[in-house]
Amino acid sequence: MASSTMSTAGLAGSETVQSIFITGVKNAHALEKQALQLMQRQVERLENYPEVRQMLERHIAETQQQEERIDQILHELGEDRSLLKDWATQLMGNVAAIQHAMMADEILKNTFANQAFENFEIASYRSLIVMAEAAGHSQFVPSLRKSLEEEERMAQWVASNVEKITRMYLEHEARGEQANR
Ligand SMILES: [Fe+2]
């Protein structure tokens, strides 16, 4: 948006702003790694919710693209992505999915986590776009915006399917089927 560009005019020469942007890109990289693990753990276990599985598979493919877009930005910024220390945050996504695996309502907990996660990513990309513009790197904005749109689509899908997934879960359970995933 034009307003964000205007309000950050004059910051492009600041080394602090450059460094905040680079840290933001690295954080986005860690976040995508975490998103991948969270979704992959779910897909491995999903049995009774084919639509959820399909959407997760699609978003896993999108997330791999998002990670590549971030890699490309890091490369153009001259940052070595092999030095990224995102193992710590990666674990968190995995731990969340593992914890939910022990719950009787695993499908619901994962759905809530997915909605939270996608919204976290949306905020993160919106913030990163402002940083890119402020740091004078508006050439990266189209690719960041593409990732943002994918997150918004996924968040929208999850948000509009919470009720449906819950009803399916209740129907399975009422029929005595074990359908927690
Ligand atoms: Fe996402």
PDB file of C-alpha atoms and ligand atoms in Angstrom:
ATOM      1  CA  MET A   1       0.000   0.000   0.000  1.00  0.00           C
ATOM      2  CA  ALA A   2       1.181   3.480  -0.802  1.00  0.00           C
ATOM      3  CA  SER A   3       0.643   4.691   2.745  1.00  0.00           C
ATOM      4  CA  SER A   4       3.175   2.245   4.212  1.00  0.00           C
ATOM      5  CA  THR A   5       5.788   3.325   1.646  1.00  0.00           C
ATOM      6  CA  MET A   6       5.228   6.983   2.388  1.00  0.00           C
ATOM      7  CA  SER A   7       5.332   6.664   6.135  1.00  0.00           C
ATOM      8  CA  THR A   8       8.683   4.846   6.037  1.00  0.00           C
ATOM      9  CA  ALA A   9      10.359   7.147   3.494  1.00  0.00           C
ATOM     10  CA  GLY A  10      13.830   8.166   4.587  1.00  0.00           C
ATOM     11  CA  LEU A  11      14.606   4.979   6.537  1.00  0.00           C
ATOM     12  CA  ALA A  12      16.243   3.146   3.626  1.00  0.00           C
ATOM     13  CA  GLY A  13      19.728   4.391   4.470  1.00  0.00           C
ATOM     14  CA  SER A  14      19.546   3.250   8.072  1.00  0.00           C
ATOM     15  CA  GLU A  15      21.764   0.288   8.903  1.00  0.00           C
ATOM     16  CA  THR A  16      19.464  -0.550  11.785  1.00  0.00           C
ATOM     17  CA  VAL A  17      16.492  -0.821   9.434  1.00  0.00           C
ATOM     18  CA  GLN A  18      18.533  -3.027   7.053  1.00  0.00           C
ATOM     19  CA  SER A  19      19.466  -5.314   9.875  1.00  0.00           C
ATOM     20  CA  ILE A  20      15.899  -5.481  11.207  1.00  0.00           C
ATOM     21  CA  PHE A  21      14.718  -6.453   7.717  1.00  0.00           C
ATOM     22  CA  ILE A  22      17.356  -9.212   7.382  1.00  0.00           C
ATOM     23  CA  THR A  23      16.427 -10.593  10.794  1.00  0.00           C
ATOM     24  CA  GLY A  24      12.785 -10.474   9.723  1.00  0.00           C
ATOM     25  CA  VAL A  25      13.559 -12.519   6.602  1.00  0.00           C
ATOM     26  CA  LYS A  26      15.449 -15.084   8.687  1.00  0.00           C
ATOM     27  CA  ASN A  27      12.552 -15.294  11.117  1.00  0.00           C
ATOM     28  CA  ALA A  28      10.174 -15.846   8.206  1.00  0.00           C
ATOM     29  CA  HIS A  29      12.419 -18.685   7.075  1.00  0.00           C
ATOM     30  CA  ALA A  30      12.255 -20.313  10.506  1.00  0.00           C
ATOM     31  CA  LEU A  31       8.493 -19.820  10.548  1.00  0.00           C
ATOM     32  CA  GLU A  32       8.016 -21.581   7.205  1.00  0.00           C
ATOM     33  CA  LYS A  33      10.165 -24.502   8.395  1.00  0.00           C
ATOM     34  CA  GLN A  34       7.965 -24.723  11.440  1.00  0.00           C
ATOM     35  CA  ALA A  35       4.793 -24.528   9.345  1.00  0.00           C
ATOM     36  CA  LEU A  36       6.030 -27.397   7.172  1.00  0.00           C
ATOM     37  CA  GLN A  37       6.670 -29.633  10.147  1.00  0.00           C
ATOM     38  CA  LEU A  38       3.349 -28.828  11.753  1.00  0.00           C
ATOM     39  CA  MET A  39       1.500 -29.742   8.549  1.00  0.00           C
ATOM     40  CA  GLN A  40       3.596 -32.759   7.623  1.00  0.00           C
ATOM     41  CA  ARG A  41       3.025 -34.337  11.023  1.00  0.00           C
ATOM     42  CA  GLN A  42      -0.722 -33.905  10.544  1.00  0.00           C
ATOM     43  CA  VAL A  43      -0.837 -35.246   6.993  1.00  0.00           C
ATOM     44  CA  GLU A  44       1.051 -38.381   8.017  1.00  0.00           C
ATOM     45  CA  ARG A  45      -1.678 -39.197  10.528  1.00  0.00           C
ATOM     46  CA  LEU A  46      -4.873 -37.937   8.890  1.00  0.00           C
ATOM     47  CA  GLU A  47      -7.287 -40.733   8.019  1.00  0.00           C
ATOM     48  CA  ASN A  48     -10.880 -39.598   8.196  1.00  0.00           C
ATOM     49  CA  TYR A  49     -10.800 -36.050   6.889  1.00  0.00           C
ATOM     50  CA  PRO A  50      -9.853 -36.211   3.180  1.00  0.00           C
ATOM     51  CA  GLU A  51     -10.658 -32.542   2.523  1.00  0.00           C
ATOM     52  CA  VAL A  52      -8.400 -31.390   5.344  1.00  0.00           C
ATOM     53  CA  ARG A  53      -5.706 -33.694   4.048  1.00  0.00           C
ATOM     54  CA  GLN A  54      -6.050 -32.283   0.540  1.00  0.00           C
ATOM     55  CA  MET A  55      -5.829 -28.673   1.736  1.00  0.00           C
ATOM     56  CA  LEU A  56      -2.820 -29.464   3.919  1.00  0.00           C
ATOM     57  CA  GLU A  57      -1.047 -31.164   1.026  1.00  0.00           C
ATOM     58  CA  ARG A  58      -1.721 -28.185  -1.172  1.00  0.00           C
ATOM     59  CA  HIS A  59      -0.482 -25.752   1.453  1.00  0.00           C
ATOM     60  CA  ILE A  60       2.612 -27.881   2.103  1.00  0.00           C
ATOM     61  CA  ALA A  61       3.495 -27.451  -1.581  1.00  0.00           C
ATOM     62  CA  GLU A  62       2.828 -23.695  -1.306  1.00  0.00           C
ATOM     63  CA  THR A  63       4.924 -23.487   1.838  1.00  0.00           C
ATOM     64  CA  GLN A  64       7.854 -25.144   0.077  1.00  0.00           C
ATOM     65  CA  GLN A  65       7.571 -22.411  -2.573  1.00  0.00           C
ATOM     66  CA  GLN A  66       7.407 -19.765   0.142  1.00  0.00           C
ATOM     67  CA  GLU A  67      10.584 -21.123   1.657  1.00  0.00           C
ATOM     68  CA  GLU A  68      12.264 -20.939  -1.743  1.00  0.00           C
ATOM     69  CA  ARG A  69      11.138 -17.327  -2.153  1.00  0.00           C
ATOM     70  CA  ILE A  70      12.715 -16.489   1.201  1.00  0.00           C
ATOM     71  CA  ASP A  71      15.896 -18.355   0.253  1.00  0.00           C
ATOM     72  CA  GLN A  72      16.048 -16.269  -2.918  1.00  0.00           C
ATOM     73  CA  ILE A  73      15.714 -13.031  -0.920  1.00  0.00           C
ATOM     74  CA  LEU A  74      18.441 -14.138   1.501  1.00  0.00           C
ATOM     75  CA  HIS A  75      20.655 -15.042  -1.439  1.00  0.00           C
ATOM     76  CA  GLU A  76      20.134 -11.628  -3.043  1.00  0.00           C
ATOM     77  CA  LEU A  77      20.902  -9.969   0.282  1.00  0.00           C
ATOM     78  CA  GLY A  78      24.161 -11.913   0.378  1.00  0.00           C
ATOM     79  CA  GLU A  79      23.148 -13.908   3.426  1.00  0.00           C
ATOM     80  CA  ASP A  80      24.272 -17.511   3.679  1.00  0.00           C
ATOM     81  CA  ARG A  81      21.200 -19.570   4.393  1.00  0.00           C
ATOM     82  CA  SER A  82      23.290 -22.511   5.659  1.00  0.00           C
ATOM     83  CA  LEU A  83      24.042 -20.392   8.721  1.00  0.00           C
ATOM     84  CA  LEU A  84      20.389 -20.103   9.656  1.00  0.00           C
ATOM     85  CA  LYS A  85      19.760 -21.290  13.144  1.00  0.00           C
ATOM     86  CA  ASP A  86      16.120 -22.163  12.877  1.00  0.00           C
ATOM     87  CA  TRP A  87      16.271 -25.621  14.384  1.00  0.00           C
ATOM     88  CA  ALA A  88      14.969 -24.375  17.721  1.00  0.00           C
ATOM     89  CA  THR A  89      11.787 -22.884  16.323  1.00  0.00           C
ATOM     90  CA  GLN A  90      11.335 -25.819  13.952  1.00  0.00           C
ATOM     91  CA  LEU A  91      10.960 -28.083  16.928  1.00  0.00           C
ATOM     92  CA  MET A  92       7.999 -26.097  18.223  1.00  0.00           C
ATOM     93  CA  GLY A  93       5.779 -26.919  15.267  1.00  0.00           C
ATOM     94  CA  ASN A  94       6.635 -30.552  15.617  1.00  0.00           C
ATOM     95  CA  VAL A  95       6.031 -30.570  19.347  1.00  0.00           C
ATOM     96  CA  ALA A  96       2.600 -28.965  18.868  1.00  0.00           C
ATOM     97  CA  ALA A  97       1.568 -31.668  16.394  1.00  0.00           C
ATOM     98  CA  ILE A  98       2.952 -34.453  18.603  1.00  0.00           C
ATOM     99  CA  GLN A  99       1.122 -33.139  21.644  1.00  0.00           C
ATOM    100  CA  HIS A 100      -2.146 -33.026  19.754  1.00  0.00           C
ATOM    101  CA  ALA A 101      -1.541 -36.604  18.602  1.00  0.00           C
ATOM    102  CA  MET A 102      -2.161 -37.725  22.151  1.00  0.00           C
ATOM    103  CA  MET A 103      -5.559 -36.089  22.381  1.00  0.00           C
ATOM    104  CA  ALA A 104      -8.905 -37.687  21.682  1.00  0.00           C
ATOM    105  CA  ASP A 105      -9.891 -34.630  19.647  1.00  0.00           C
ATOM    106  CA  GLU A 106      -6.635 -34.387  17.700  1.00  0.00           C
ATOM    107  CA  ILE A 107      -8.375 -33.158  14.515  1.00  0.00           C
ATOM    108  CA  LEU A 108      -9.932 -30.239  16.384  1.00  0.00           C
ATOM    109  CA  LYS A 109      -6.757 -29.219  18.221  1.00  0.00           C
ATOM    110  CA  ASN A 110      -4.818 -29.306  14.966  1.00  0.00           C
ATOM    111  CA  THR A 111      -7.493 -27.242  13.240  1.00  0.00           C
ATOM    112  CA  PHE A 112      -7.267 -24.579  15.964  1.00  0.00           C
ATOM    113  CA  ALA A 113      -3.466 -24.659  15.729  1.00  0.00           C
ATOM    114  CA  ASN A 114      -3.612 -24.300  11.946  1.00  0.00           C
ATOM    115  CA  GLN A 115      -5.863 -21.279  12.168  1.00  0.00           C
ATOM    116  CA  ALA A 116      -3.582 -19.676  14.754  1.00  0.00           C
ATOM    117  CA  PHE A 117      -0.464 -20.502  12.758  1.00  0.00           C
ATOM    118  CA  GLU A 118      -1.759 -19.138   9.454  1.00  0.00           C
ATOM    119  CA  ASN A 119      -2.767 -15.902  11.142  1.00  0.00           C
ATOM    120  CA  PHE A 120       0.658 -15.636  12.751  1.00  0.00           C
ATOM    121  CA  GLU A 121       2.192 -16.020   9.289  1.00  0.00           C
ATOM    122  CA  ILE A 122      -0.147 -13.385   7.826  1.00  0.00           C
ATOM    123  CA  ALA A 123       0.932 -10.843  10.444  1.00  0.00           C
ATOM    124  CA  SER A 124       4.554 -11.786   9.884  1.00  0.00           C
ATOM    125  CA  TYR A 125       4.380 -11.234   6.101  1.00  0.00           C
ATOM    126  CA  ARG A 126       2.506  -7.954   6.481  1.00  0.00           C
ATOM    127  CA  SER A 127       5.190  -6.748   8.836  1.00  0.00           C
ATOM    128  CA  LEU A 128       7.991  -7.999   6.583  1.00  0.00           C
ATOM    129  CA  ILE A 129       6.545  -6.134   3.585  1.00  0.00           C
ATOM    130  CA  VAL A 130       6.694  -2.858   5.512  1.00  0.00           C
ATOM    131  CA  MET A 131      10.292  -3.643   6.528  1.00  0.00           C
ATOM    132  CA  ALA A 132      11.255  -4.456   2.919  1.00  0.00           C
ATOM    133  CA  GLU A 133       9.847  -1.147   1.719  1.00  0.00           C
ATOM    134  CA  ALA A 134      11.464   0.784   4.568  1.00  0.00           C
ATOM    135  CA  ALA A 135      14.826  -0.850   3.918  1.00  0.00           C
ATOM    136  CA  GLY A 136      14.642   0.184   0.267  1.00  0.00           C
ATOM    137  CA  HIS A 137      14.081  -3.380  -0.988  1.00  0.00           C
ATOM    138  CA  SER A 138      10.722  -3.001  -2.641  1.00  0.00           C
ATOM    139  CA  GLN A 139      11.908  -5.446  -5.334  1.00  0.00           C
ATOM    140  CA  PHE A 140      11.115  -8.211  -2.828  1.00  0.00           C
ATOM    141  CA  VAL A 141       7.574  -7.028  -2.150  1.00  0.00           C
ATOM    142  CA  PRO A 142       5.826  -8.927  -4.991  1.00  0.00           C
ATOM    143  CA  SER A 143       7.177 -12.287  -3.847  1.00  0.00           C
ATOM    144  CA  LEU A 144       6.382 -11.552  -0.189  1.00  0.00           C
ATOM    145  CA  ARG A 145       2.898 -10.493  -1.210  1.00  0.00           C
ATOM    146  CA  LYS A 146       2.396 -13.732  -3.132  1.00  0.00           C
ATOM    147  CA  SER A 147       3.242 -15.723  -0.011  1.00  0.00           C
ATOM    148  CA  LEU A 148       0.954 -13.470   2.043  1.00  0.00           C
ATOM    149  CA  GLU A 149      -1.935 -14.182  -0.334  1.00  0.00           C
ATOM    150  CA  GLU A 150      -1.377 -17.924  -0.001  1.00  0.00           C
ATOM    151  CA  GLU A 151      -1.414 -17.658   3.789  1.00  0.00           C
ATOM    152  CA  GLU A 152      -4.595 -15.607   3.640  1.00  0.00           C
ATOM    153  CA  ARG A 153      -6.267 -18.207   1.424  1.00  0.00           C
ATOM    154  CA  MET A 154      -5.284 -21.030   3.762  1.00  0.00           C
ATOM    155  CA  ALA A 155      -6.351 -19.074   6.867  1.00  0.00           C
ATOM    156  CA  GLN A 156      -9.675 -18.328   5.196  1.00  0.00           C
ATOM    157  CA  TRP A 157     -10.209 -21.999   4.357  1.00  0.00           C
ATOM    158  CA  VAL A 158      -9.447 -23.142   7.902  1.00  0.00           C
ATOM    159  CA  ALA A 159     -11.620 -20.404   9.413  1.00  0.00           C
ATOM    160  CA  SER A 160     -14.577 -21.289   7.226  1.00  0.00           C
ATOM    161  CA  ASN A 161     -14.257 -25.027   7.867  1.00  0.00           C
ATOM    162  CA  VAL A 162     -14.039 -25.165  11.674  1.00  0.00           C
ATOM    163  CA  GLU A 163     -17.772 -25.853  12.024  1.00  0.00           C
ATOM    164  CA  LYS A 164     -17.834 -28.443   9.251  1.00  0.00           C
ATOM    165  CA  ILE A 165     -14.829 -30.324  10.658  1.00  0.00           C
ATOM    166  CA  THR A 166     -16.420 -30.259  14.116  1.00  0.00           C
ATOM    167  CA  ARG A 167     -19.695 -31.668  12.769  1.00  0.00           C
ATOM    168  CA  MET A 168     -17.821 -34.443  10.947  1.00  0.00           C
ATOM    169  CA  TYR A 169     -15.916 -35.233  14.127  1.00  0.00           C
ATOM    170  CA  LEU A 170     -19.151 -35.405  16.146  1.00  0.00           C
ATOM    171  CA  GLU A 171     -20.827 -37.641  13.550  1.00  0.00           C
ATOM    172  CA  HIS A 172     -17.880 -40.045  13.461  1.00  0.00           C
ATOM    173  CA  GLU A 173     -17.737 -40.194  17.249  1.00  0.00           C
ATOM    174  CA  ALA A 174     -21.501 -40.643  17.611  1.00  0.00           C
ATOM    175  CA  ARG A 175     -21.289 -43.631  15.278  1.00  0.00           C
ATOM    176  CA  GLY A 176     -18.625 -45.062  17.570  1.00  0.00           C
ATOM    177  CA  GLU A 177     -15.852 -44.666  15.017  1.00  0.00           C
ATOM    178  CA  GLN A 178     -12.496 -43.576  16.250  1.00  0.00           C
ATOM    179  CA  ALA A 179     -12.086 -40.473  14.159  1.00  0.00           C
ATOM    180  CA  ASN A 180      -9.787 -38.205  16.109  1.00  0.00           C
ATOM    181  CA  ARG A 181      -7.581 -37.820  13.040  1.00  0.00           C
TER     182      ARG A 181
HETATM  183 FE    FE B   1       1.006 -20.968   5.792  1.00  0.00          FE
END
